[in-house]
Coordinates of C-alpha atoms in Angstrom, one line a residue:
Chain Z
X1 CA 27.9 5.8 23.1
X2 CA 27.9 8.8 20.9
X3 CA 27.4 12.5 21.6
X4 CA 25.2 14.7 19.5
X5 CA 25.7 18.4 19.0
X6 CA 23.6 20.8 17.0
X7 CA 25.0 24.3 16.2
X8 CA 23.0 27.2 14.8
X9 CA 20.4 24.9 13.1
X10 CA 17.9 26.6 10.8
X11 CA 15.0 24.7 9.2
X12 CA 12.6 26.2 6.8
X13 CA 9.7 25.0 4.5
X14 CA 8.8 26.5 1.2
X15 CA 10.7 29.0 -0.9
X16 CA 10.8 32.8 -1.3
X17 CA 7.5 34.4 -0.3
X18 CA 6.0 31.1 1.0
X19 CA 9.0 30.4 3.2
X20 CA 8.3 29.5 6.8
X21 CA 11.1 29.4 9.2
X22 CA 10.2 26.5 11.5
X23 CA 13.5 26.5 13.5
X24 CA 15.8 29.4 14.0
X25 CA 19.4 29.2 15.2
X26 CA 18.9 26.3 17.5
X27 CA 22.0 25.0 19.4
X28 CA 22.3 22.3 22.0
X29 CA 24.6 19.5 23.1
X30 CA 23.8 16.1 24.2
X31 CA 26.7 14.3 26.0
X32 CA 27.2 10.6 25.1
X33 CA 24.8 8.5 27.1
X34 CA 22.8 11.6 28.0
X35 CA 19.1 12.1 27.7
X36 CA 17.9 15.4 26.3
X37 CA 14.4 16.8 26.2
X38 CA 12.8 19.2 23.8
X39 CA 9.6 20.8 25.1
X40 CA 7.2 23.4 23.9
X41 CA 3.8 24.1 22.5
X42 CA 2.7 22.3 19.4
X43 CA 4.1 24.1 16.3
X44 CA 7.1 25.4 18.2
X45 CA 9.5 23.3 16.0
X46 CA 10.4 20.4 18.4
X47 CA 9.7 17.6 16.0
X48 CA 11.1 19.6 13.1
X49 CA 14.5 19.5 14.8
X50 CA 14.4 15.7 15.0
X51 CA 13.3 15.5 11.3
X52 CA 16.2 17.7 10.3
X53 CA 18.7 15.6 12.3
X54 CA 17.5 12.5 10.5
X55 CA 17.4 14.1 7.1
X56 CA 13.7 13.7 6.5
X57 CA 13.6 17.5 6.1
X58 CA 16.2 18.4 3.5
X59 CA 16.0 22.2 3.9
X60 CA 18.2 23.0 6.8
X61 CA 21.4 24.9 7.5
X62 CA 23.8 24.9 10.4
X63 CA 25.9 22.1 11.8
X64 CA 25.0 18.7 13.1
X65 CA 27.8 16.7 14.6
X66 CA 27.9 13.2 15.9
X67 CA 30.8 12.5 18.2
X68 CA 32.6 15.5 16.5
X69 CA 32.0 14.2 13.0
X70 CA 30.1 16.5 10.7
X71 CA 26.8 15.2 9.2
X72 CA 26.4 15.9 5.5
X73 CA 23.1 16.8 3.9
X74 CA 23.0 13.4 2.1
X75 CA 23.1 10.7 4.7
X76 CA 24.4 7.3 4.1
X77 CA 23.6 4.0 5.6
X78 CA 26.3 4.4 8.3
X79 CA 24.4 7.4 9.6
X80 CA 21.2 5.4 10.0
X81 CA 23.1 2.7 11.8
X82 CA 24.0 5.3 14.4
X83 CA 20.9 7.4 14.6
X84 CA 17.3 6.0 14.7
X85 CA 14.0 7.5 15.4
X86 CA 10.7 6.4 17.0
X87 CA 7.6 8.2 15.6
X88 CA 4.8 9.8 17.4
X89 CA 1.8 7.8 16.1
X90 CA 2.2 4.0 16.1
X91 CA -0.9 3.8 14.1
X92 CA 0.8 5.6 11.2
X93 CA 4.4 4.5 11.5
X94 CA 3.8 0.8 10.6
X95 CA 3.0 -0.3 7.1
X96 CA -0.6 -1.7 7.2
X97 CA 0.2 -4.6 5.0
X98 CA 3.4 -5.8 6.6
X99 CA 3.6 -8.2 9.5
X100 CA 5.8 -7.6 12.5
X101 CA 8.2 -10.2 11.1
X102 CA 8.3 -8.4 7.7
X103 CA 9.0 -5.0 9.3
X104 CA 11.8 -6.2 11.4
X105 CA 13.5 -8.6 9.0
X106 CA 13.4 -6.0 6.2
X107 CA 15.1 -3.5 8.5
X108 CA 17.7 -6.1 9.5
X109 CA 18.2 -7.1 5.9
X110 CA 18.8 -3.4 4.9
X111 CA 21.5 -3.1 7.5
X112 CA 23.2 -6.2 6.2
X113 CA 22.7 -8.5 9.1
X114 CA 22.9 -12.3 8.4
X115 CA 21.3 -14.0 11.4
X116 CA 18.0 -12.4 10.8
X117 CA 15.8 -15.1 12.4
X118 CA 17.5 -15.0 15.8
X119 CA 17.8 -11.3 15.8
X120 CA 14.0 -10.8 15.2
X121 CA 13.3 -13.0 18.2
X122 CA 15.8 -11.2 20.3
X123 CA 14.3 -7.8 19.3
X124 CA 10.8 -9.0 20.2
X125 CA 12.1 -10.2 23.6
X126 CA 13.9 -6.9 24.1
X127 CA 10.7 -4.8 23.7
X128 CA 8.7 -7.2 25.8
X129 CA 6.6 -8.7 23.0
X130 CA 6.3 -12.4 23.0
X131 CA 7.4 -14.4 19.9
X132 CA 3.7 -15.1 19.3
X133 CA 3.4 -11.6 18.0
X134 CA 6.0 -12.2 15.3
X135 CA 3.6 -12.9 12.5
X136 CA 0.8 -10.6 13.4
X137 CA -0.2 -7.6 11.3
X138 CA -0.5 -4.1 12.7
X139 CA -4.3 -4.2 12.8
X140 CA -4.1 -7.2 15.1
X141 CA -2.1 -5.2 17.7
X142 CA -3.0 -2.6 20.2
X143 CA -1.5 0.9 20.2
X144 CA 1.1 0.0 22.9
X145 CA 2.1 -3.2 21.1
X146 CA 2.5 -1.2 17.9
X147 CA 4.7 1.3 19.6
X148 CA 6.8 -1.6 20.9
X149 CA 7.2 -2.9 17.4
X150 CA 8.2 0.6 16.2
X151 CA 10.8 0.7 19.1
X152 CA 12.1 -2.7 18.1
X153 CA 12.5 -1.5 14.5
X154 CA 14.5 1.5 15.7
X155 CA 16.7 -0.7 17.8
X156 CA 17.3 -3.2 15.0
X157 CA 20.4 -1.5 13.5
X158 CA 21.8 -1.3 17.0
X159 CA 21.9 2.5 17.0
X160 CA 23.8 4.7 19.5
X161 CA 21.5 7.7 19.4
X162 CA 17.7 7.3 19.6
X163 CA 15.4 10.2 18.7
X164 CA 12.0 10.0 20.2
X165 CA 9.2 12.1 18.8
X166 CA 6.5 12.2 21.5
X167 CA 6.6 8.4 21.7
X168 CA 3.7 8.1 24.2
X169 CA 1.4 11.0 23.3
X170 CA -0.8 8.8 21.1
X171 CA -1.2 6.1 23.8
X172 CA -3.5 6.0 26.8
X173 CA -2.1 6.8 30.2
X174 CA -1.6 3.2 31.5
X175 CA 0.3 2.2 28.4
X176 CA 2.3 5.4 28.5
X177 CA 4.0 4.4 31.7
X178 CA 4.8 1.0 30.3
X179 CA 6.4 2.4 27.2
X180 CA 8.4 5.0 29.2
X181 CA 9.7 2.3 31.6
X182 CA 10.6 0.2 28.6
X183 CA 12.5 3.1 27.0
X184 CA 14.4 3.7 30.3
X185 CA 15.4 0.1 30.6
X186 CA 16.5 -0.1 27.0
X187 CA 18.5 3.0 27.4
X188 CA 20.4 1.5 30.4
X189 CA 20.8 -1.8 28.6
X190 CA 22.0 -0.6 25.2
X191 CA 23.8 2.5 26.5
X192 CA 21.8 4.8 24.3
X193 CA 21.8 8.6 23.9
X194 CA 18.3 9.9 23.9
X195 CA 16.8 13.0 22.4
X196 CA 13.1 13.2 23.3
X197 CA 10.4 15.5 22.1
X198 CA 7.4 16.0 24.3
X199 CA 4.8 18.5 25.3
X200 CA 4.4 16.7 28.6
X201 CA 6.8 18.2 31.2
X202 CA 6.3 15.3 33.6
X203 CA 7.4 12.8 31.0
X204 CA 10.5 14.9 30.2
X205 CA 11.1 15.3 33.9
X206 CA 11.0 11.6 34.4
X207 CA 13.2 10.7 31.4
X208 CA 15.7 13.4 30.8
X209 CA 18.8 15.0 32.4
X210 CA 18.4 18.4 30.7
X211 CA 15.6 20.2 28.8
X212 CA 15.4 22.8 26.1
X213 CA 12.3 24.9 26.1
X214 CA 11.2 26.0 22.6
X215 CA 8.9 28.7 21.5
X216 CA 8.1 29.8 17.9
X217 CA 11.1 27.9 16.4
X218 CA 13.6 29.3 18.9
X219 CA 15.2 27.7 22.0
X220 CA 14.2 30.0 24.9
X221 CA 16.2 28.3 27.5
X222 CA 18.2 25.1 28.3
X223 CA 18.0 24.0 31.9
X224 CA 18.7 21.0 33.9
X225 CA 15.9 18.8 35.2
X226 CA 16.8 19.5 38.8
X227 CA 16.4 23.2 38.1
X228 CA 13.1 22.6 36.5
X229 CA 11.9 20.5 39.4
X230 CA 12.8 23.3 41.8
X231 CA 10.8 25.6 39.6
X232 CA 13.8 28.0 39.1
X233 CA 13.8 28.7 35.4
X234 CA 15.5 31.8 34.1
X235 CA 13.0 32.9 31.5
X236 CA 9.5 34.1 32.1
X237 CA 8.1 31.8 29.3
X238 CA 9.5 28.6 31.0
X239 CA 8.0 29.8 34.3
X240 CA 4.7 30.3 32.6
X241 CA 4.9 26.8 31.0
X242 CA 5.7 25.2 34.3
X243 CA 2.9 26.9 36.1
X244 CA 0.4 26.0 33.4
X245 CA 1.6 22.4 33.5
X246 CA 1.3 22.2 37.3
X247 CA -2.2 23.7 37.3
X248 CA -3.3 21.2 34.6
X249 CA -1.9 18.3 36.6
X250 CA -3.6 19.5 39.8
X251 CA -6.9 20.2 38.0
X252 CA -6.8 16.6 36.6
X253 CA -6.2 15.0 40.0
Chain A
X1 CA -20.7 -41.7 11.6
X2 CA -17.4 -41.6 13.4
X3 CA -15.5 -40.6 10.3
X4 CA -18.0 -37.9 9.8
X5 CA -17.4 -36.4 13.2
X6 CA -13.6 -36.6 12.9
X7 CA -14.0 -35.0 9.5
X8 CA -16.0 -32.1 10.9
X9 CA -13.6 -31.8 13.8
X10 CA -10.7 -31.6 11.4
X11 CA -12.6 -29.0 9.4
X12 CA -13.3 -27.1 12.6
X13 CA -9.6 -27.1 13.6
X14 CA -8.5 -26.1 10.2
X15 CA -10.9 -23.2 10.4
X16 CA -9.5 -22.2 13.8
X17 CA -6.0 -22.6 12.5
X18 CA -6.8 -20.2 9.7
X19 CA -8.7 -17.7 11.9
X20 CA -6.1 -17.5 14.7
X21 CA -4.9 -14.1 15.9
X22 CA -1.5 -15.6 16.7
X23 CA 0.0 -17.1 13.5
X24 CA 3.1 -19.2 14.0
X25 CA 4.9 -18.8 10.7
X26 CA 5.1 -16.5 7.7
X27 CA 3.0 -18.9 5.5
X28 CA 0.5 -19.3 8.3
X29 CA 0.0 -15.6 8.6
X30 CA -0.4 -15.2 4.8
X31 CA -2.9 -18.0 4.6
X32 CA -4.8 -16.7 7.5
X33 CA -5.2 -13.2 6.1
X34 CA -6.1 -14.7 2.6
X35 CA -8.8 -16.9 4.3
X36 CA -10.3 -13.9 6.1
X37 CA -10.5 -11.9 2.8
X38 CA -12.1 -15.0 1.2
X39 CA -14.7 -15.1 4.0
X40 CA -15.5 -11.4 3.4
X41 CA -15.8 -11.9 -0.3
X42 CA -18.0 -15.0 0.2
X43 CA -20.5 -13.1 2.3
X44 CA -21.1 -10.8 -0.7
X45 CA -23.6 -12.8 -2.8
X46 CA -23.6 -10.6 -5.8
X47 CA -19.8 -10.7 -6.0
X48 CA -19.9 -14.5 -5.7
X49 CA -22.5 -14.6 -8.5
X50 CA -20.0 -12.6 -10.7
X51 CA -17.1 -14.9 -9.7
X52 CA -19.3 -17.9 -10.6
X53 CA -19.9 -16.6 -14.1
X54 CA -16.2 -15.9 -14.6
X55 CA -15.2 -19.3 -13.3
X56 CA -17.8 -20.8 -15.7
X57 CA -16.3 -18.7 -18.6
X58 CA -12.8 -20.0 -17.8
X59 CA -14.1 -23.5 -17.7
X60 CA -15.9 -23.1 -21.1
X61 CA -12.8 -21.6 -22.6
X62 CA -10.5 -24.3 -21.3
X63 CA -12.7 -27.2 -22.5
X64 CA -14.1 -25.5 -25.7
X65 CA -13.3 -28.5 -28.1
X66 CA -15.2 -30.9 -25.8
X67 CA -18.1 -28.6 -25.1
X68 CA -18.8 -27.2 -28.6
X69 CA -21.2 -29.4 -30.6
X70 CA -19.9 -28.3 -34.0
X71 CA -16.8 -27.0 -35.6
X72 CA -17.1 -23.1 -35.2
X73 CA -15.8 -22.7 -38.8
X74 CA -17.8 -25.4 -40.5
X75 CA -20.2 -23.8 -43.0
X76 CA -23.4 -25.6 -43.9
X77 CA -25.1 -23.3 -46.4
X78 CA -28.3 -25.3 -46.5
X79 CA -28.7 -24.6 -42.7
X80 CA -28.3 -20.9 -42.8
X81 CA -30.0 -18.5 -40.4
X82 CA -31.9 -21.3 -38.4
X83 CA -33.8 -19.8 -35.5
X84 CA -33.1 -20.4 -31.8
X85 CA -34.1 -23.9 -30.7
X86 CA -33.9 -25.6 -34.1
X87 CA -33.0 -29.2 -34.0
X88 CA -29.3 -29.7 -33.4
X89 CA -28.6 -25.9 -33.2
X90 CA -29.7 -24.7 -29.7
X91 CA -28.9 -21.0 -30.4
X92 CA -29.5 -21.2 -34.2
X93 CA -27.0 -20.6 -37.0
X94 CA -25.6 -17.5 -38.7
X95 CA -25.6 -16.4 -42.3
X96 CA -23.1 -19.1 -43.3
X97 CA -24.8 -21.9 -41.5
X98 CA -22.3 -22.0 -38.6
X99 CA -23.6 -23.1 -35.2
X100 CA -23.8 -20.0 -33.0
X101 CA -23.4 -21.9 -29.7
X102 CA -20.1 -23.4 -30.9
X103 CA -18.9 -20.0 -32.1
X104 CA -19.8 -18.5 -28.8
X105 CA -17.9 -21.2 -26.9
X106 CA -14.8 -20.8 -29.0
X107 CA -15.2 -17.0 -28.8
X108 CA -14.9 -17.1 -25.0
X109 CA -11.2 -18.1 -25.6
X110 CA -10.6 -14.9 -27.6
X111 CA -12.4 -12.8 -25.1
X112 CA -10.4 -14.2 -22.2
X113 CA -7.2 -13.8 -24.2
X114 CA -7.9 -10.1 -24.9
X115 CA -9.1 -9.4 -21.3
X116 CA -6.1 -11.1 -19.7
X117 CA -3.5 -9.5 -21.9
X118 CA -4.9 -6.0 -21.4
X119 CA -5.4 -6.6 -17.7
X120 CA -1.7 -7.5 -17.5
X121 CA -0.3 -4.7 -19.6
X122 CA -2.4 -1.6 -18.9
X123 CA -2.5 -1.6 -15.0
X124 CA 1.2 -2.5 -14.7
X125 CA 2.2 0.3 -17.0
X126 CA -0.1 2.7 -15.3
X127 CA 1.1 1.6 -11.9
X128 CA 4.7 2.2 -12.8
X129 CA 4.1 5.7 -14.4
X130 CA 1.8 6.8 -11.6
X131 CA 3.9 5.7 -8.6
X132 CA 7.2 7.0 -10.1
X133 CA 5.5 10.4 -10.9
X134 CA 3.9 10.5 -7.4
X135 CA 7.0 9.5 -5.5
X136 CA 9.6 11.5 -7.4
X137 CA 7.6 14.7 -7.8
X138 CA 9.0 17.8 -9.4
X139 CA 9.9 17.6 -13.1
X140 CA 9.5 13.9 -13.4
X141 CA 6.0 14.2 -12.1
X142 CA 5.1 17.1 -14.5
X143 CA 6.4 15.4 -17.6
X144 CA 4.9 12.0 -16.9
X145 CA 1.5 13.5 -15.9
X146 CA 1.3 15.7 -19.0
X147 CA 1.9 12.7 -21.2
X148 CA -0.9 10.9 -19.3
X149 CA -3.1 14.0 -19.9
X150 CA -2.4 13.9 -23.6
X151 CA -3.5 10.2 -23.7
X152 CA -6.5 10.9 -21.6
X153 CA -7.6 13.7 -23.8
X154 CA -8.2 11.4 -26.8
X155 CA -11.5 9.5 -27.1
X156 CA -10.6 5.9 -26.3
X157 CA -12.0 4.2 -29.3
X158 CA -10.7 6.8 -31.7
X159 CA -7.2 6.4 -30.3
X160 CA -7.4 2.7 -30.4
X161 CA -8.6 2.9 -34.0
X162 CA -5.7 5.1 -34.9
X163 CA -3.3 2.6 -33.4
X164 CA -4.8 -0.4 -35.1
X165 CA -4.9 1.5 -38.4
X166 CA -1.2 2.2 -38.0
X167 CA -0.2 -1.3 -36.7
X168 CA -2.6 -3.3 -38.9
X169 CA -5.7 -5.2 -38.0
X170 CA -5.6 -8.3 -35.8
X171 CA -6.1 -9.5 -32.2
X172 CA -2.6 -8.8 -30.9
X173 CA -2.6 -5.3 -32.3
X174 CA -6.1 -4.7 -30.9
X175 CA -4.8 -5.8 -27.5
X176 CA -1.9 -3.4 -27.8
X177 CA -4.1 -0.5 -28.9
X178 CA -6.5 -1.1 -26.1
X179 CA -3.7 -1.3 -23.5
X180 CA -2.2 2.0 -24.9
X181 CA -5.5 3.7 -24.4
X182 CA -6.3 2.1 -21.0
X183 CA -3.2 2.9 -18.9
X184 CA -3.7 6.6 -18.2
X185 CA -6.5 6.3 -15.6
X186 CA -4.4 3.7 -13.7
X187 CA -1.5 6.1 -13.7
X188 CA -3.7 8.9 -12.3
X189 CA -5.1 6.6 -9.7
X190 CA -1.7 5.2 -8.7
X191 CA -0.3 8.7 -8.5
X192 CA -3.1 10.0 -6.2
X193 CA -2.6 7.0 -3.9
X194 CA 1.2 7.5 -3.9
X195 CA 0.8 11.2 -2.9
X196 CA -1.2 10.2 0.2
X197 CA 1.2 7.4 1.1
X198 CA 4.6 9.0 0.4
X199 CA 4.4 11.5 3.3
X200 CA 3.2 8.9 5.8
X201 CA 5.3 7.9 8.8
X202 CA 5.9 4.3 7.7
X203 CA 7.5 5.6 4.5
X204 CA 9.7 8.0 6.6
X205 CA 10.5 5.1 8.9
X206 CA 11.8 2.9 6.0
X207 CA 13.7 5.8 4.6
X208 CA 15.4 6.0 8.0
X209 CA 16.6 2.5 7.5
X210 CA 18.4 3.6 4.3
X211 CA 16.0 2.1 1.8
X212 CA 16.3 3.5 -1.7
X213 CA 13.5 4.8 -3.9
X214 CA 13.2 1.6 -5.9
X215 CA 12.6 -0.5 -2.8
X216 CA 10.2 2.0 -1.3
X217 CA 8.1 2.2 -4.5
X218 CA 8.0 -1.5 -5.3
X219 CA 7.8 -3.0 -1.7
X220 CA 6.0 -0.3 0.2
X221 CA 3.9 1.8 -2.1
X222 CA 2.8 -0.8 -4.7
X223 CA 1.1 -3.2 -2.2
X224 CA -1.1 -0.3 -1.1
X225 CA -1.9 0.8 -4.6
X226 CA -2.6 -2.6 -6.0
X227 CA -5.9 -3.2 -4.2
X228 CA -7.6 -0.1 -5.6
X229 CA -6.0 -0.9 -9.0
X230 CA -7.5 -4.4 -9.0
X231 CA -10.9 -3.0 -8.3
X232 CA -10.5 -0.5 -11.1
X233 CA -9.4 -3.2 -13.5
X234 CA -12.4 -5.4 -12.8
X235 CA -14.7 -2.3 -13.3
X236 CA -12.8 -1.5 -16.5
X237 CA -13.0 -5.1 -17.8
X238 CA -16.5 -4.5 -19.2
X239 CA -15.2 -1.5 -21.1
X240 CA -12.2 -3.5 -22.4
X241 CA -14.5 -6.2 -23.7
X242 CA -16.7 -3.6 -25.3
X243 CA -13.8 -1.8 -26.9
X244 CA -12.4 -5.1 -28.2
X245 CA -15.9 -5.9 -29.5
X246 CA -16.2 -2.4 -30.9
X247 CA -12.9 -2.9 -32.8
X248 CA -14.1 -6.3 -34.0
X249 CA -17.4 -4.7 -35.0
X250 CA -15.6 -2.1 -37.1
X251 CA -13.5 -4.9 -38.7
X252 CA -10.3 -3.7 -37.1
X253 CA -10.0 -6.3 -34.3
X254 CA -10.4 -10.0 -34.8
X255 CA -10.7 -10.9 -38.5
X256 CA -13.4 -13.2 -40.0
X257 CA -13.9 -16.1 -39.7
X258 CA -12.6 -15.8 -36.1
X259 CA -15.6 -16.2 -33.7
X260 CA -14.8 -13.1 -31.7
X261 CA -18.0 -11.9 -30.1
X262 CA -17.8 -8.3 -31.4
X263 CA -17.1 -9.6 -34.9
X264 CA -20.1 -11.9 -34.6
X265 CA -22.3 -8.9 -33.8
X266 CA -20.9 -7.1 -36.7
X267 CA -21.7 -10.0 -39.1
X268 CA -25.2 -10.3 -37.6
X269 CA -26.0 -6.7 -38.0
X270 CA -27.1 -7.1 -41.6
X271 CA -29.9 -9.5 -40.6
X272 CA -30.8 -7.7 -37.4
X273 CA -34.5 -7.1 -38.3
X274 CA -35.3 -10.5 -39.7
X275 CA -33.0 -12.8 -37.8
X276 CA -32.4 -11.0 -34.5
X277 CA -30.6 -13.9 -32.7
X278 CA -27.5 -13.8 -34.9
X279 CA -26.4 -10.4 -33.4
X280 CA -28.3 -10.6 -30.1
X281 CA -26.8 -13.9 -28.7
X282 CA -23.1 -12.7 -28.7
X283 CA -24.4 -9.3 -27.4
X284 CA -25.9 -11.1 -24.5
X285 CA -22.7 -13.0 -23.9
X286 CA -20.7 -9.7 -23.8
X287 CA -23.4 -8.2 -21.4
X288 CA -23.2 -11.2 -19.1
X289 CA -19.4 -11.3 -18.8
X290 CA -19.2 -7.5 -18.4
X291 CA -21.9 -7.7 -15.6
X292 CA -19.9 -10.5 -13.9
X293 CA -16.7 -8.4 -13.9
X294 CA -18.6 -5.4 -12.5
X295 CA -20.2 -7.4 -9.7
X296 CA -16.9 -9.0 -8.8
X297 CA -15.2 -5.6 -8.8
X298 CA -17.7 -4.2 -6.5
X299 CA -17.2 -7.1 -4.0
X300 CA -13.4 -6.9 -4.3
X301 CA -13.5 -3.2 -3.4
X302 CA -15.0 -4.2 0.0
X303 CA -12.5 -6.9 0.5
X304 CA -9.3 -5.2 -0.6
X305 CA -9.9 -1.7 0.7
X306 CA -6.8 -1.2 3.0
X307 CA -8.7 1.2 5.2
X308 CA -11.0 -1.6 6.2
X309 CA -8.3 -4.0 7.0
X310 CA -6.1 -1.5 8.8
X311 CA -8.6 -0.3 11.4

């Protein structure tokens, strides 16, 4: 188990006059084994924070620490053995020409594992896909099955911190519950630290211990899930967000 | 009767084995997806027609010594310029009394040789330049693409002529010259594909596994570029054959007495009005092979388009 802490993180795109500040002075701590949620409207910079942590966005400043160790701008393989990410859209995150077996064994190979065959089978068992899925191509899988493959790929290097970028928003409701339960189980089983981005407050309420609410690239408020359930946020924006979310849920029911 | 039913049953189960949704091994999965592509190609009759012509061309080239009725170089001056359908010379003879059919058959070897070599050199060079430029971006991209632009700005045949003139006439140099003029469109195509692929999530995902740029370009980007490249190559084949023929026609490609089809047209040109078949027959051969490549390319586009297979 590792803890993650982000101090004064700024992320921007473009240069000079075209510069857009996607995240401004974001700070938060995730205790080891904890589960942290990032919520907000689309465009508020939630996913950008994850992409900056993983190094997919190189233009960031501030401090990212894993278990107290500073993360450099150029990340090595050791970093990717600790931190992995599950992407939002399982239709885009799997190579269309690579079979499940290819995806998983390449990942294992890159991380220097030797017993690739047994590990691929174990990973498939872990995410609840039978071994019959091993040699299928993405177009032969449903959205939920694809997301399970993506989760298996993220688990392959045996990471300690898992970043989840709206892992269920591209899936239909019945499958969403399955994937969320799978993630909860895996977290307990592998003792993972979660950082989860979502715009769905009920998902975050179900999965996380504490939540950061974001608006226009800034963290408005960090509150515990109990506080959120009791509808006692400090900031007006969070209150507004909670009200809207409740109204939406009751309108749907 | 019984053997027939077991045979058909075995055929049936092989078909099922190939069409399964749950392959049991790496090889099985590869064979199954290849078989499905083949079924899609087979349902396209025009593409199969093109493929048939090309298979025939390959067969003719392989067995030229057995198929040709005469030595393609043997000159019989008493039998010069015999018309089509003369006794012993199905397609007539040329100005030196050489059998046109035999020359056509031997010429298919040269045509295949040129086409194969160019198809191996130009797209590979273009693929490398294009994917590196597209993936690296920045200065690398600018420099590589401006070089590509310079090559593109020259008229193809003129540039090929300049290269052949500099390197000396001959088949190998013609191949080299055609390849040098043929790669820029592939580079453009590969770069455009790479730009759409490089920002996709599955490339981000493999970067998060610590994969370096070489692995990403060769293992993850190339497989997605190759299908559109193959289609483009088959569509360009006609142009390649014509450029080779054009160089032969201008006397800078294959040298006489070699039975290259373009050179044959060039020789027949002098007699075009009185003895039309001498130039027309090799022209028809070039036309047929070009058409076959175009038809096949059209069919391959339907089969290999990754957007089809992915959805």
